[in-house]
């Protein structure tokens, strides 16, 4: 097996854009259902008051103007949101908590009940709760968790410019616990924080070297939230996002590449270019965790106009069930 280097990744990332997209689309057609897109709905189950100092995050209590800390949501409320998400077409429900690490006791039990409830709706369940130990990972697996989201965010080299309260190795350790427990790893990062192209490529190189490679790779463009240290970062050029999606697709042919935060700043055309470059998953619903996401109706129209189909929902199970291969549903062609 040849070991990939930063130079190899740069050689892909820096190809002329049309060549890069052409190559990525070839890999996409070989390894993925080319016209299908996964719709994931996000819900912040515990908002604000986070002790970490991630420079991009509006939920950190270390930044000047922070959001109020709210308690962990009630599971009935969360499950009614999950049902609504499923009824509007999402097949994965992702629950995020502004924690440094997953809490123990009743709060963790509540999260486990949320996971079981989401799975019983016939949806994939994903959570992102911060750092996790081995036992917590096993308990989440036992509850039926499909995937755990924990991002590298950037390269090891740039990381300390953005976060000082936990290390890159802390992140890798959590990902190891998740993987050892048999839970799919959802891991990606953010562009637009002031990192270099080498930083972006190093992050992709690290992700591609995971064994197994991540099941899903969220590619976020920074949402520069007022009050955070990164509030003044200039927006990225959408082609940079296309390059990230394409490079991720080429390096990780079997992963779902998720075009994540930052879509409200993208044109429809830029988003379709990302899909052409191999992105095949989006966050669906008008809110991410605390910031805005495109309107669901607009997203459905975008997919329809592009000839893409959301993955079809599984019927409600009433109990935790094994994962099946996704089916796709064709949207009717828009009648104007
Ligand atoms: N507290 C947990 C953690 O950090 O692992 C889970 C929630 S955290 C909000 C999940 C991820 O969202 C971060 O790792 C980061 O990649 C992404 N994110 C947060 N704020 C963002 C922003 N303003 N723009 C783009 N991505 C963001
Ligand atoms: C990921 O990579 N992006 C999502 C999800 N994983 C949890 C979060 C994006 C958050 C954007 C800022 C906000 O809405 O607070
Ligand atoms: Fe906390 Fe996660 Fe935000 Fe970092 S990204 S401040 S860990 S909620």
mmCIF file of C-alpha atoms and ligand atoms in Angstrom:
data_model
loop_
_atom_site.group_PDB
_atom_site.id
_atom_site.type_symbol
_atom_site.label_atom_id
_atom_site.label_comp_id
_atom_site.label_asym_id
_atom_site.label_seq_id
_atom_site.Cartn_x
_atom_site.Cartn_y
_atom_site.Cartn_z
ATOM 1 C CA UNK A 1 0.000 0.000 0.000
ATOM 2 C CA UNK A 2 1.408 3.387 -0.917
ATOM 3 C CA UNK A 3 1.396 6.002 1.801
ATOM 4 C CA UNK A 4 -0.220 9.258 0.770
ATOM 5 C CA UNK A 5 1.778 12.455 1.311
ATOM 6 C CA UNK A 6 0.843 16.110 1.570
ATOM 7 C CA UNK A 7 2.338 16.609 -1.896
ATOM 8 C CA UNK A 8 -0.001 13.930 -3.298
ATOM 9 C CA UNK A 9 -3.019 15.636 -1.744
ATOM 10 C CA UNK A 10 -1.906 19.073 -2.958
ATOM 11 C CA UNK A 11 -1.443 17.655 -6.447
ATOM 12 C CA UNK A 12 -5.106 16.608 -6.423
ATOM 13 C CA UNK A 13 -6.465 19.700 -4.661
ATOM 14 C CA UNK A 14 -4.608 22.107 -6.963
ATOM 15 C CA UNK A 15 -5.636 20.529 -10.276
ATOM 16 C CA UNK A 16 -7.340 22.892 -12.714
ATOM 17 C CA UNK A 17 -10.881 23.116 -11.319
ATOM 18 C CA UNK A 18 -12.632 21.386 -14.226
ATOM 19 C CA UNK A 19 -10.128 18.521 -14.201
ATOM 20 C CA UNK A 20 -10.510 18.176 -10.451
ATOM 21 C CA UNK A 21 -14.309 18.054 -10.652
ATOM 22 C CA UNK A 22 -14.170 15.614 -13.580
ATOM 23 C CA UNK A 23 -11.907 13.293 -11.627
ATOM 24 C CA UNK A 24 -13.998 13.535 -8.474
ATOM 25 C CA UNK A 25 -17.189 12.844 -10.432
ATOM 26 C CA UNK A 26 -15.547 9.690 -11.855
ATOM 27 C CA UNK A 27 -14.773 8.412 -8.343
ATOM 28 C CA UNK A 28 -18.252 9.447 -7.216
ATOM 29 C CA UNK A 29 -19.956 7.448 -9.988
ATOM 30 C CA UNK A 30 -17.857 4.402 -9.271
ATOM 31 C CA UNK A 31 -18.431 4.326 -5.504
ATOM 32 C CA UNK A 32 -21.678 6.161 -4.732
ATOM 33 C CA UNK A 33 -25.237 6.381 -5.996
ATOM 34 C CA UNK A 34 -24.485 9.440 -8.101
ATOM 35 C CA UNK A 35 -27.881 11.130 -8.017
ATOM 36 C CA UNK A 36 -28.801 10.648 -4.401
ATOM 37 C CA UNK A 37 -28.328 13.029 -1.500
ATOM 38 C CA UNK A 38 -28.651 12.287 2.198
ATOM 39 C CA UNK A 39 -30.728 14.783 4.187
ATOM 40 C CA UNK A 40 -29.668 15.182 7.827
ATOM 41 C CA UNK A 41 -31.466 17.409 10.277
ATOM 42 C CA UNK A 42 -29.552 18.993 13.131
ATOM 43 C CA UNK A 43 -30.876 19.890 16.543
ATOM 44 C CA UNK A 44 -29.004 21.582 19.352
ATOM 45 C CA UNK A 45 -30.104 19.527 22.372
ATOM 46 C CA UNK A 46 -27.958 21.524 24.801
ATOM 47 C CA UNK A 47 -27.158 25.067 23.724
ATOM 48 C CA UNK A 48 -24.515 27.532 24.921
ATOM 49 C CA UNK A 49 -22.349 27.814 28.018
ATOM 50 C CA UNK A 50 -19.577 25.571 26.680
ATOM 51 C CA UNK A 51 -16.285 25.802 28.602
ATOM 52 C CA UNK A 52 -14.144 25.170 25.495
ATOM 53 C CA UNK A 53 -12.632 28.115 23.618
ATOM 54 C CA UNK A 54 -13.107 27.057 19.960
ATOM 55 C CA UNK A 55 -12.558 30.353 18.114
ATOM 56 C CA UNK A 56 -15.345 29.812 15.587
ATOM 57 C CA UNK A 57 -18.054 28.818 18.020
ATOM 58 C CA UNK A 58 -20.877 31.051 19.241
ATOM 59 C CA UNK A 59 -21.612 28.571 22.044
ATOM 60 C CA UNK A 60 -18.327 29.032 23.888
ATOM 61 C CA UNK A 61 -18.674 30.854 27.219
ATOM 62 C CA UNK A 62 -15.095 32.119 26.794
ATOM 63 C CA UNK A 63 -15.996 34.666 24.132
ATOM 64 C CA UNK A 64 -17.162 38.156 25.020
ATOM 65 C CA UNK A 65 -20.706 38.137 23.765
ATOM 66 C CA UNK A 66 -21.880 34.630 24.391
ATOM 67 C CA UNK A 67 -25.220 32.926 24.138
ATOM 68 C CA UNK A 68 -27.100 32.072 27.308
ATOM 69 C CA UNK A 69 -26.550 28.537 28.555
ATOM 70 C CA UNK A 70 -29.637 26.365 28.317
ATOM 71 C CA UNK A 71 -30.258 22.988 29.946
ATOM 72 C CA UNK A 72 -30.369 19.673 28.074
ATOM 73 C CA UNK A 73 -33.694 19.433 26.235
ATOM 74 C CA UNK A 74 -36.479 17.128 27.231
ATOM 75 C CA UNK A 75 -36.470 13.900 25.190
ATOM 76 C CA UNK A 76 -40.126 14.193 24.178
ATOM 77 C CA UNK A 77 -39.432 17.557 22.606
ATOM 78 C CA UNK A 78 -36.374 16.169 20.814
ATOM 79 C CA UNK A 79 -38.266 13.179 19.482
ATOM 80 C CA UNK A 80 -41.116 15.309 18.220
ATOM 81 C CA UNK A 81 -38.533 17.363 16.321
ATOM 82 C CA UNK A 82 -37.016 14.153 14.956
ATOM 83 C CA UNK A 83 -40.410 12.957 13.777
ATOM 84 C CA UNK A 84 -41.059 16.296 12.082
ATOM 85 C CA UNK A 85 -37.656 16.098 10.402
ATOM 86 C CA UNK A 86 -38.412 12.602 9.173
ATOM 87 C CA UNK A 87 -41.820 13.673 7.910
ATOM 88 C CA UNK A 88 -40.212 16.457 5.924
ATOM 89 C CA UNK A 89 -37.753 14.046 4.289
ATOM 90 C CA UNK A 90 -34.652 13.722 6.512
ATOM 91 C CA UNK A 91 -33.256 10.243 7.123
ATOM 92 C CA UNK A 92 -30.603 11.151 9.687
ATOM 93 C CA UNK A 93 -31.172 13.124 12.870
ATOM 94 C CA UNK A 94 -28.073 14.717 14.406
ATOM 95 C CA UNK A 95 -28.113 15.984 17.957
ATOM 96 C CA UNK A 96 -25.435 18.392 19.176
ATOM 97 C CA UNK A 97 -24.537 19.366 22.729
ATOM 98 C CA UNK A 98 -22.326 22.283 23.745
ATOM 99 C CA UNK A 99 -20.295 20.165 26.134
ATOM 100 C CA UNK A 100 -16.562 19.693 26.590
ATOM 101 C CA UNK A 101 -17.320 16.021 27.101
ATOM 102 C CA UNK A 102 -20.385 13.837 27.330
ATOM 103 C CA UNK A 103 -21.987 14.094 30.746
ATOM 104 C CA UNK A 104 -22.671 11.095 32.983
ATOM 105 C CA UNK A 105 -25.731 10.225 35.053
ATOM 106 C CA UNK A 106 -29.266 11.210 34.143
ATOM 107 C CA UNK A 107 -28.186 13.491 31.292
ATOM 108 C CA UNK A 108 -26.348 10.690 29.547
ATOM 109 C CA UNK A 109 -29.290 8.327 30.132
ATOM 110 C CA UNK A 110 -31.524 10.946 28.541
ATOM 111 C CA UNK A 111 -29.275 11.151 25.490
ATOM 112 C CA UNK A 112 -29.393 7.343 25.226
ATOM 113 C CA UNK A 113 -33.186 7.494 25.269
ATOM 114 C CA UNK A 114 -33.083 10.132 22.532
ATOM 115 C CA UNK A 115 -30.877 7.859 20.425
ATOM 116 C CA UNK A 116 -33.199 4.887 20.922
ATOM 117 C CA UNK A 117 -36.196 7.055 20.089
ATOM 118 C CA UNK A 118 -34.667 8.383 16.871
ATOM 119 C CA UNK A 119 -33.726 4.860 15.760
ATOM 120 C CA UNK A 120 -37.260 3.670 16.522
ATOM 121 C CA UNK A 121 -38.515 6.294 14.064
ATOM 122 C CA UNK A 122 -36.556 4.480 11.368
ATOM 123 C CA UNK A 123 -33.927 7.249 11.172
ATOM 124 C CA UNK A 124 -30.186 7.123 11.488
ATOM 125 C CA UNK A 125 -29.062 8.744 14.742
ATOM 126 C CA UNK A 126 -25.929 10.834 15.132
ATOM 127 C CA UNK A 127 -24.765 12.751 18.193
ATOM 128 C CA UNK A 128 -21.935 15.160 18.873
ATOM 129 C CA UNK A 129 -21.355 15.551 22.599
ATOM 130 C CA UNK A 130 -17.680 16.531 22.795
ATOM 131 C CA UNK A 131 -15.102 14.117 24.176
ATOM 132 C CA UNK A 132 -16.205 10.571 24.909
ATOM 133 C CA UNK A 133 -14.625 7.759 26.898
ATOM 134 C CA UNK A 134 -14.668 4.090 25.892
ATOM 135 C CA UNK A 135 -17.574 3.132 28.150
ATOM 136 C CA UNK A 136 -19.762 5.972 26.928
ATOM 137 C CA UNK A 137 -19.041 4.966 23.350
ATOM 138 C CA UNK A 138 -20.105 1.377 24.082
ATOM 139 C CA UNK A 139 -23.308 2.580 25.763
ATOM 140 C CA UNK A 140 -24.138 4.747 22.743
ATOM 141 C CA UNK A 141 -23.496 1.805 20.435
ATOM 142 C CA UNK A 142 -25.751 -0.355 22.590
ATOM 143 C CA UNK A 143 -28.511 2.280 22.280
ATOM 144 C CA UNK A 144 -28.260 1.948 18.499
ATOM 145 C CA UNK A 145 -26.270 5.074 17.628
ATOM 146 C CA UNK A 146 -25.407 5.138 13.932
ATOM 147 C CA UNK A 147 -22.617 7.715 13.918
ATOM 148 C CA UNK A 148 -20.700 10.031 16.228
ATOM 149 C CA UNK A 149 -19.655 13.442 14.939
ATOM 150 C CA UNK A 150 -16.375 14.777 16.251
ATOM 151 C CA UNK A 151 -14.440 17.019 13.893
ATOM 152 C CA UNK A 152 -10.717 17.531 13.540
ATOM 153 C CA UNK A 153 -11.688 21.039 12.374
ATOM 154 C CA UNK A 154 -8.294 21.761 10.772
ATOM 155 C CA UNK A 155 -4.695 20.528 10.526
ATOM 156 C CA UNK A 156 -2.678 19.567 13.590
ATOM 157 C CA UNK A 157 -0.375 22.511 12.805
ATOM 158 C CA UNK A 158 -3.111 25.183 12.674
ATOM 159 C CA UNK A 159 -5.269 23.715 15.432
ATOM 160 C CA UNK A 160 -3.714 25.656 18.333
ATOM 161 C CA UNK A 161 -4.540 28.956 16.585
ATOM 162 C CA UNK A 162 -8.213 28.107 17.002
ATOM 163 C CA UNK A 163 -8.571 26.011 20.166
ATOM 164 C CA UNK A 164 -6.440 25.933 23.300
ATOM 165 C CA UNK A 165 -8.598 24.033 25.775
ATOM 166 C CA UNK A 166 -8.215 20.586 24.231
ATOM 167 C CA UNK A 167 -5.639 19.016 21.981
ATOM 168 C CA UNK A 168 -5.642 17.373 18.595
ATOM 169 C CA UNK A 169 -4.705 14.135 20.336
ATOM 170 C CA UNK A 170 -7.735 14.469 22.634
ATOM 171 C CA UNK A 171 -9.839 14.541 19.486
ATOM 172 C CA UNK A 172 -8.123 11.529 17.986
ATOM 173 C CA UNK A 173 -8.577 9.602 21.251
ATOM 174 C CA UNK A 174 -12.343 10.227 21.226
ATOM 175 C CA UNK A 175 -12.508 9.104 17.603
ATOM 176 C CA UNK A 176 -10.664 5.923 18.563
ATOM 177 C CA UNK A 177 -13.206 5.150 21.304
ATOM 178 C CA UNK A 178 -16.026 5.708 18.816
ATOM 179 C CA UNK A 179 -14.447 3.482 16.214
ATOM 180 C CA UNK A 180 -13.583 0.723 18.702
ATOM 181 C CA UNK A 181 -17.188 0.667 19.885
ATOM 182 C CA UNK A 182 -18.275 -0.058 16.315
ATOM 183 C CA UNK A 183 -19.963 3.311 15.771
ATOM 184 C CA UNK A 184 -19.462 5.038 12.407
ATOM 185 C CA UNK A 185 -17.133 8.000 12.577
ATOM 186 C CA UNK A 186 -18.382 11.329 11.223
ATOM 187 C CA UNK A 187 -15.393 13.630 11.091
ATOM 188 C CA UNK A 188 -14.479 16.669 9.062
ATOM 189 C CA UNK A 189 -13.573 20.296 9.464
ATOM 190 C CA UNK A 190 -13.999 23.940 8.640
ATOM 191 C CA UNK A 191 -12.455 26.144 5.978
ATOM 192 C CA UNK A 192 -12.240 29.924 6.114
ATOM 193 C CA UNK A 193 -10.637 30.309 9.541
ATOM 194 C CA UNK A 194 -7.380 31.779 8.178
ATOM 195 C CA UNK A 195 -5.711 28.405 7.560
ATOM 196 C CA UNK A 196 -3.485 27.736 4.560
ATOM 197 C CA UNK A 197 -4.211 25.352 1.688
ATOM 198 C CA UNK A 198 -1.593 23.031 3.187
ATOM 199 C CA UNK A 199 -3.598 23.030 6.438
ATOM 200 C CA UNK A 200 -6.727 22.008 4.559
ATOM 201 C CA UNK A 201 -4.881 19.281 2.686
ATOM 202 C CA UNK A 202 -3.166 18.036 5.845
ATOM 203 C CA UNK A 203 -6.547 17.708 7.498
ATOM 204 C CA UNK A 204 -7.875 15.695 4.543
ATOM 205 C CA UNK A 205 -4.723 13.590 4.609
ATOM 206 C CA UNK A 206 -5.281 12.771 8.293
ATOM 207 C CA UNK A 207 -8.940 11.918 7.665
ATOM 208 C CA UNK A 208 -8.073 9.713 4.693
ATOM 209 C CA UNK A 209 -5.498 7.851 6.790
ATOM 210 C CA UNK A 210 -8.075 6.716 9.358
ATOM 211 C CA UNK A 211 -8.674 3.007 9.257
ATOM 212 C CA UNK A 212 -11.450 2.574 8.401
ATOM 213 C CA UNK A 213 -11.917 5.926 6.701
ATOM 214 C CA UNK A 214 -14.745 8.083 8.173
ATOM 215 C CA UNK A 215 -18.246 7.101 7.149
ATOM 216 C CA UNK A 216 -19.047 10.768 6.714
ATOM 217 C CA UNK A 217 -16.976 13.902 6.266
ATOM 218 C CA UNK A 218 -18.644 17.245 6.988
ATOM 219 C CA UNK A 219 -17.074 20.095 5.068
ATOM 220 C CA UNK A 220 -18.046 23.331 6.812
ATOM 221 C CA UNK A 221 -17.391 26.862 5.614
ATOM 222 C CA UNK A 222 -16.916 29.145 8.602
ATOM 223 C CA UNK A 223 -20.059 30.959 9.672
ATOM 224 C CA UNK A 224 -18.405 34.080 11.056
ATOM 225 C CA UNK A 225 -20.624 34.791 14.045
ATOM 226 C CA UNK A 226 -20.408 38.266 15.631
ATOM 227 C CA UNK A 227 -18.846 38.092 19.088
ATOM 228 C CA UNK A 228 -16.530 35.186 18.235
ATOM 229 C CA UNK A 229 -12.780 35.712 17.690
ATOM 230 C CA UNK A 230 -13.267 34.797 14.016
ATOM 231 C CA UNK A 231 -16.083 37.302 13.420
ATOM 232 C CA UNK A 232 -13.999 39.343 10.957
ATOM 233 C CA UNK A 233 -12.791 36.473 8.775
ATOM 234 C CA UNK A 234 -13.546 37.198 5.113
ATOM 235 C CA UNK A 235 -15.872 34.728 3.399
ATOM 236 C CA UNK A 236 -14.276 31.948 1.360
ATOM 237 C CA UNK A 237 -14.492 31.782 -2.420
ATOM 238 C CA UNK A 238 -17.092 29.049 -3.148
ATOM 239 C CA UNK A 239 -14.616 27.342 -5.500
ATOM 240 C CA UNK A 240 -12.514 26.595 -2.426
ATOM 241 C CA UNK A 241 -15.408 24.593 -1.037
ATOM 242 C CA UNK A 242 -15.759 22.788 -4.378
ATOM 243 C CA UNK A 243 -12.062 21.890 -4.193
ATOM 244 C CA UNK A 244 -12.476 20.528 -0.654
ATOM 245 C CA UNK A 245 -15.504 18.421 -1.610
ATOM 246 C CA UNK A 246 -13.745 17.066 -4.693
ATOM 247 C CA UNK A 247 -10.503 16.258 -2.876
ATOM 248 C CA UNK A 248 -12.398 14.589 -0.045
ATOM 249 C CA UNK A 249 -14.369 12.530 -2.566
ATOM 250 C CA UNK A 250 -11.225 11.373 -4.372
ATOM 251 C CA UNK A 251 -9.376 10.515 -1.145
ATOM 252 C CA UNK A 252 -12.373 8.898 0.578
ATOM 253 C CA UNK A 253 -14.462 7.272 -2.156
ATOM 254 C CA UNK A 254 -16.873 5.508 0.211
ATOM 255 C CA UNK A 255 -17.529 8.386 2.604
ATOM 256 C CA UNK A 256 -20.546 10.628 2.532
ATOM 257 C CA UNK A 257 -19.159 14.076 1.899
ATOM 258 C CA UNK A 258 -21.477 16.502 3.658
ATOM 259 C CA UNK A 259 -21.742 20.061 2.412
ATOM 260 C CA UNK A 260 -22.350 21.454 5.899
ATOM 261 C CA UNK A 261 -22.294 24.927 7.494
ATOM 262 C CA UNK A 262 -22.078 27.945 5.240
ATOM 263 C CA UNK A 263 -24.651 27.050 2.581
ATOM 264 C CA UNK A 264 -26.714 30.195 3.130
ATOM 265 C CA UNK A 265 -23.804 32.140 1.621
ATOM 266 C CA UNK A 266 -23.629 29.887 -1.457
ATOM 267 C CA UNK A 267 -25.499 30.308 -4.711
ATOM 268 C CA UNK A 268 -27.550 27.405 -6.054
ATOM 269 C CA UNK A 269 -24.950 26.998 -8.788
ATOM 270 C CA UNK A 270 -22.074 26.759 -6.301
ATOM 271 C CA UNK A 271 -23.962 24.096 -4.373
ATOM 272 C CA UNK A 272 -24.624 22.075 -7.514
ATOM 273 C CA UNK A 273 -20.934 22.308 -8.344
ATOM 274 C CA UNK A 274 -20.205 20.843 -4.895
ATOM 275 C CA UNK A 275 -22.622 17.980 -5.638
ATOM 276 C CA UNK A 276 -20.918 17.445 -8.978
ATOM 277 C CA UNK A 277 -17.622 17.346 -7.095
ATOM 278 C CA UNK A 278 -18.892 14.506 -4.900
ATOM 279 C CA UNK A 279 -20.804 16.063 -2.021
ATOM 280 C CA UNK A 280 -23.817 13.832 -1.331
ATOM 281 C CA UNK A 281 -25.211 14.943 1.977
ATOM 282 C CA UNK A 282 -26.525 18.200 3.425
ATOM 283 C CA UNK A 283 -27.985 19.538 6.636
ATOM 284 C CA UNK A 284 -31.668 19.972 5.947
ATOM 285 C CA UNK A 285 -33.928 22.312 7.910
ATOM 286 C CA UNK A 286 -33.835 26.029 8.473
ATOM 287 C CA UNK A 287 -31.403 25.905 11.406
ATOM 288 C CA UNK A 288 -28.007 24.319 11.989
ATOM 289 C CA UNK A 289 -27.248 24.364 15.730
ATOM 290 C CA UNK A 290 -27.575 28.079 16.427
ATOM 291 C CA UNK A 291 -27.190 29.681 12.985
ATOM 292 C CA UNK A 292 -29.333 29.735 9.863
ATOM 293 C CA UNK A 293 -29.458 27.088 7.138
ATOM 294 C CA UNK A 294 -31.329 27.348 3.823
ATOM 295 C CA UNK A 295 -35.095 26.949 3.857
ATOM 296 C CA UNK A 296 -36.205 23.320 3.417
ATOM 297 C CA UNK A 297 -38.524 24.087 0.505
ATOM 298 C CA UNK A 298 -35.718 25.885 -1.301
ATOM 299 C CA UNK A 299 -33.439 22.888 -0.773
ATOM 300 C CA UNK A 300 -36.045 20.488 -2.140
ATOM 301 C CA UNK A 301 -36.419 22.711 -5.190
ATOM 302 C CA UNK A 302 -32.666 22.879 -5.612
ATOM 303 C CA UNK A 303 -32.368 19.081 -5.575
ATOM 304 C CA UNK A 304 -35.291 18.711 -7.963
ATOM 305 C CA UNK A 305 -33.905 21.287 -10.365
ATOM 306 C CA UNK A 306 -30.527 19.534 -10.284
ATOM 307 C CA UNK A 307 -32.122 16.104 -10.871
ATOM 308 C CA UNK A 308 -30.952 14.836 -7.479
ATOM 309 C CA UNK A 309 -33.052 12.727 -5.121
ATOM 310 C CA UNK A 310 -33.077 12.561 -1.351
ATOM 311 C CA UNK A 311 -32.533 9.113 0.150
ATOM 312 C CA UNK A 312 -35.939 7.666 1.036
ATOM 313 C CA UNK A 313 -36.943 7.237 4.673
ATOM 314 C CA UNK A 314 -37.266 3.783 6.197
ATOM 315 C CA UNK A 315 -40.656 2.915 7.685
ATOM 316 C CA UNK A 316 -41.093 3.534 11.408
ATOM 317 C CA UNK A 317 -39.683 0.543 13.305
ATOM 318 C CA UNK A 318 -40.842 0.947 16.875
ATOM 319 C CA UNK A 319 -37.539 -0.698 17.893
ATOM 320 C CA UNK A 320 -33.850 -0.404 17.119
ATOM 321 C CA UNK A 321 -33.011 -2.133 13.850
ATOM 322 C CA UNK A 322 -29.936 -2.964 11.840
ATOM 323 C CA UNK A 323 -28.866 -0.517 9.136
ATOM 324 C CA UNK A 324 -30.025 -1.366 5.620
ATOM 325 C CA UNK A 325 -28.685 -0.057 2.342
ATOM 326 C CA UNK A 326 -30.375 3.282 1.583
ATOM 327 C CA UNK A 327 -33.086 3.462 -1.039
ATOM 328 C CA UNK A 328 -33.539 6.602 -3.085
ATOM 329 C CA UNK A 329 -36.726 8.298 -4.077
ATOM 330 C CA UNK A 330 -37.052 10.324 -7.241
ATOM 331 C CA UNK A 331 -38.558 13.745 -6.823
ATOM 332 C CA UNK A 332 -41.082 14.734 -9.439
ATOM 333 C CA UNK A 333 -39.687 17.115 -12.037
ATOM 334 C CA UNK A 334 -40.651 20.668 -11.084
ATOM 335 C CA UNK A 335 -43.638 21.989 -13.003
ATOM 336 C CA UNK A 336 -43.221 25.701 -13.415
HETATM 337 N N1 LIG B 1 -19.318 20.447 21.439
HETATM 338 C C1 LIG B 1 -19.169 19.405 20.509
HETATM 339 C C2 LIG B 1 -17.828 19.415 19.813
HETATM 340 O O1 LIG B 1 -17.233 20.465 19.669
HETATM 341 O O2 LIG B 1 -17.387 18.337 19.414
HETATM 342 C C3 LIG B 1 -20.270 19.344 19.475
HETATM 343 C C4 LIG B 1 -20.808 20.581 18.808
HETATM 344 S S1 LIG B 1 -19.721 21.507 17.764
HETATM 345 C C5 LIG B 1 -20.731 22.907 17.481
HETATM 346 C C6 LIG B 1 -19.603 20.602 16.242
HETATM 347 C C7 LIG B 1 -18.808 21.190 15.116
HETATM 348 O O3 LIG B 1 -19.522 22.236 14.494
HETATM 349 C C8 LIG B 1 -17.458 21.802 15.401
HETATM 350 O O4 LIG B 1 -16.446 20.868 15.580
HETATM 351 C C9 LIG B 1 -17.221 22.643 14.159
HETATM 352 O O5 LIG B 1 -16.547 21.897 13.174
HETATM 353 C C10 LIG B 1 -18.636 22.980 13.697
HETATM 354 N N2 LIG B 1 -18.902 24.425 13.877
HETATM 355 C C11 LIG B 1 -19.184 25.053 15.043
HETATM 356 N N3 LIG B 1 -19.345 26.376 14.862
HETATM 357 C C12 LIG B 1 -19.145 26.614 13.547
HETATM 358 C C13 LIG B 1 -19.149 27.790 12.749
HETATM 359 N N4 LIG B 1 -19.366 28.992 13.280
HETATM 360 N N5 LIG B 1 -18.916 27.667 11.428
HETATM 361 C C14 LIG B 1 -18.687 26.442 10.876
HETATM 362 N N6 LIG B 1 -18.659 25.294 11.598
HETATM 363 C C15 LIG B 1 -18.878 25.364 12.911
HETATM 364 C C1 LIG B 2 -20.621 19.734 11.609
HETATM 365 O O1 LIG B 2 -19.530 19.437 11.081
HETATM 366 N N1 LIG B 2 -21.307 20.833 11.363
HETATM 367 C C2 LIG B 2 -22.496 20.897 12.177
HETATM 368 C C3 LIG B 2 -22.498 19.519 12.868
HETATM 369 N N2 LIG B 2 -21.236 18.968 12.495
HETATM 370 C C4 LIG B 2 -22.764 19.409 14.315
HETATM 371 C C5 LIG B 2 -22.543 22.083 13.072
HETATM 372 C C6 LIG B 2 -22.420 23.389 12.334
HETATM 373 C C7 LIG B 2 -22.601 24.482 13.321
HETATM 374 C C8 LIG B 2 -22.599 25.840 12.687
HETATM 375 C C9 LIG B 2 -22.748 26.916 13.689
HETATM 376 C C10 LIG B 2 -24.008 26.900 14.481
HETATM 377 O O2 LIG B 2 -25.112 26.744 13.920
HETATM 378 O O3 LIG B 2 -23.938 27.078 15.714
HETATM 379 FE FE1 LIG B 3 -17.976 23.881 22.794
HETATM 380 FE FE2 LIG B 3 -18.201 22.330 20.624
HETATM 381 FE FE3 LIG B 3 -18.517 25.013 20.472
HETATM 382 FE FE4 LIG B 3 -16.102 24.012 20.926
HETATM 383 S S1 LIG B 3 -17.353 23.679 19.070
HETATM 384 S S2 LIG B 3 -17.042 25.745 22.004
HETATM 385 S S3 LIG B 3 -16.586 22.243 22.178
HETATM 386 S S4 LIG B 3 -19.819 23.590 21.541
#
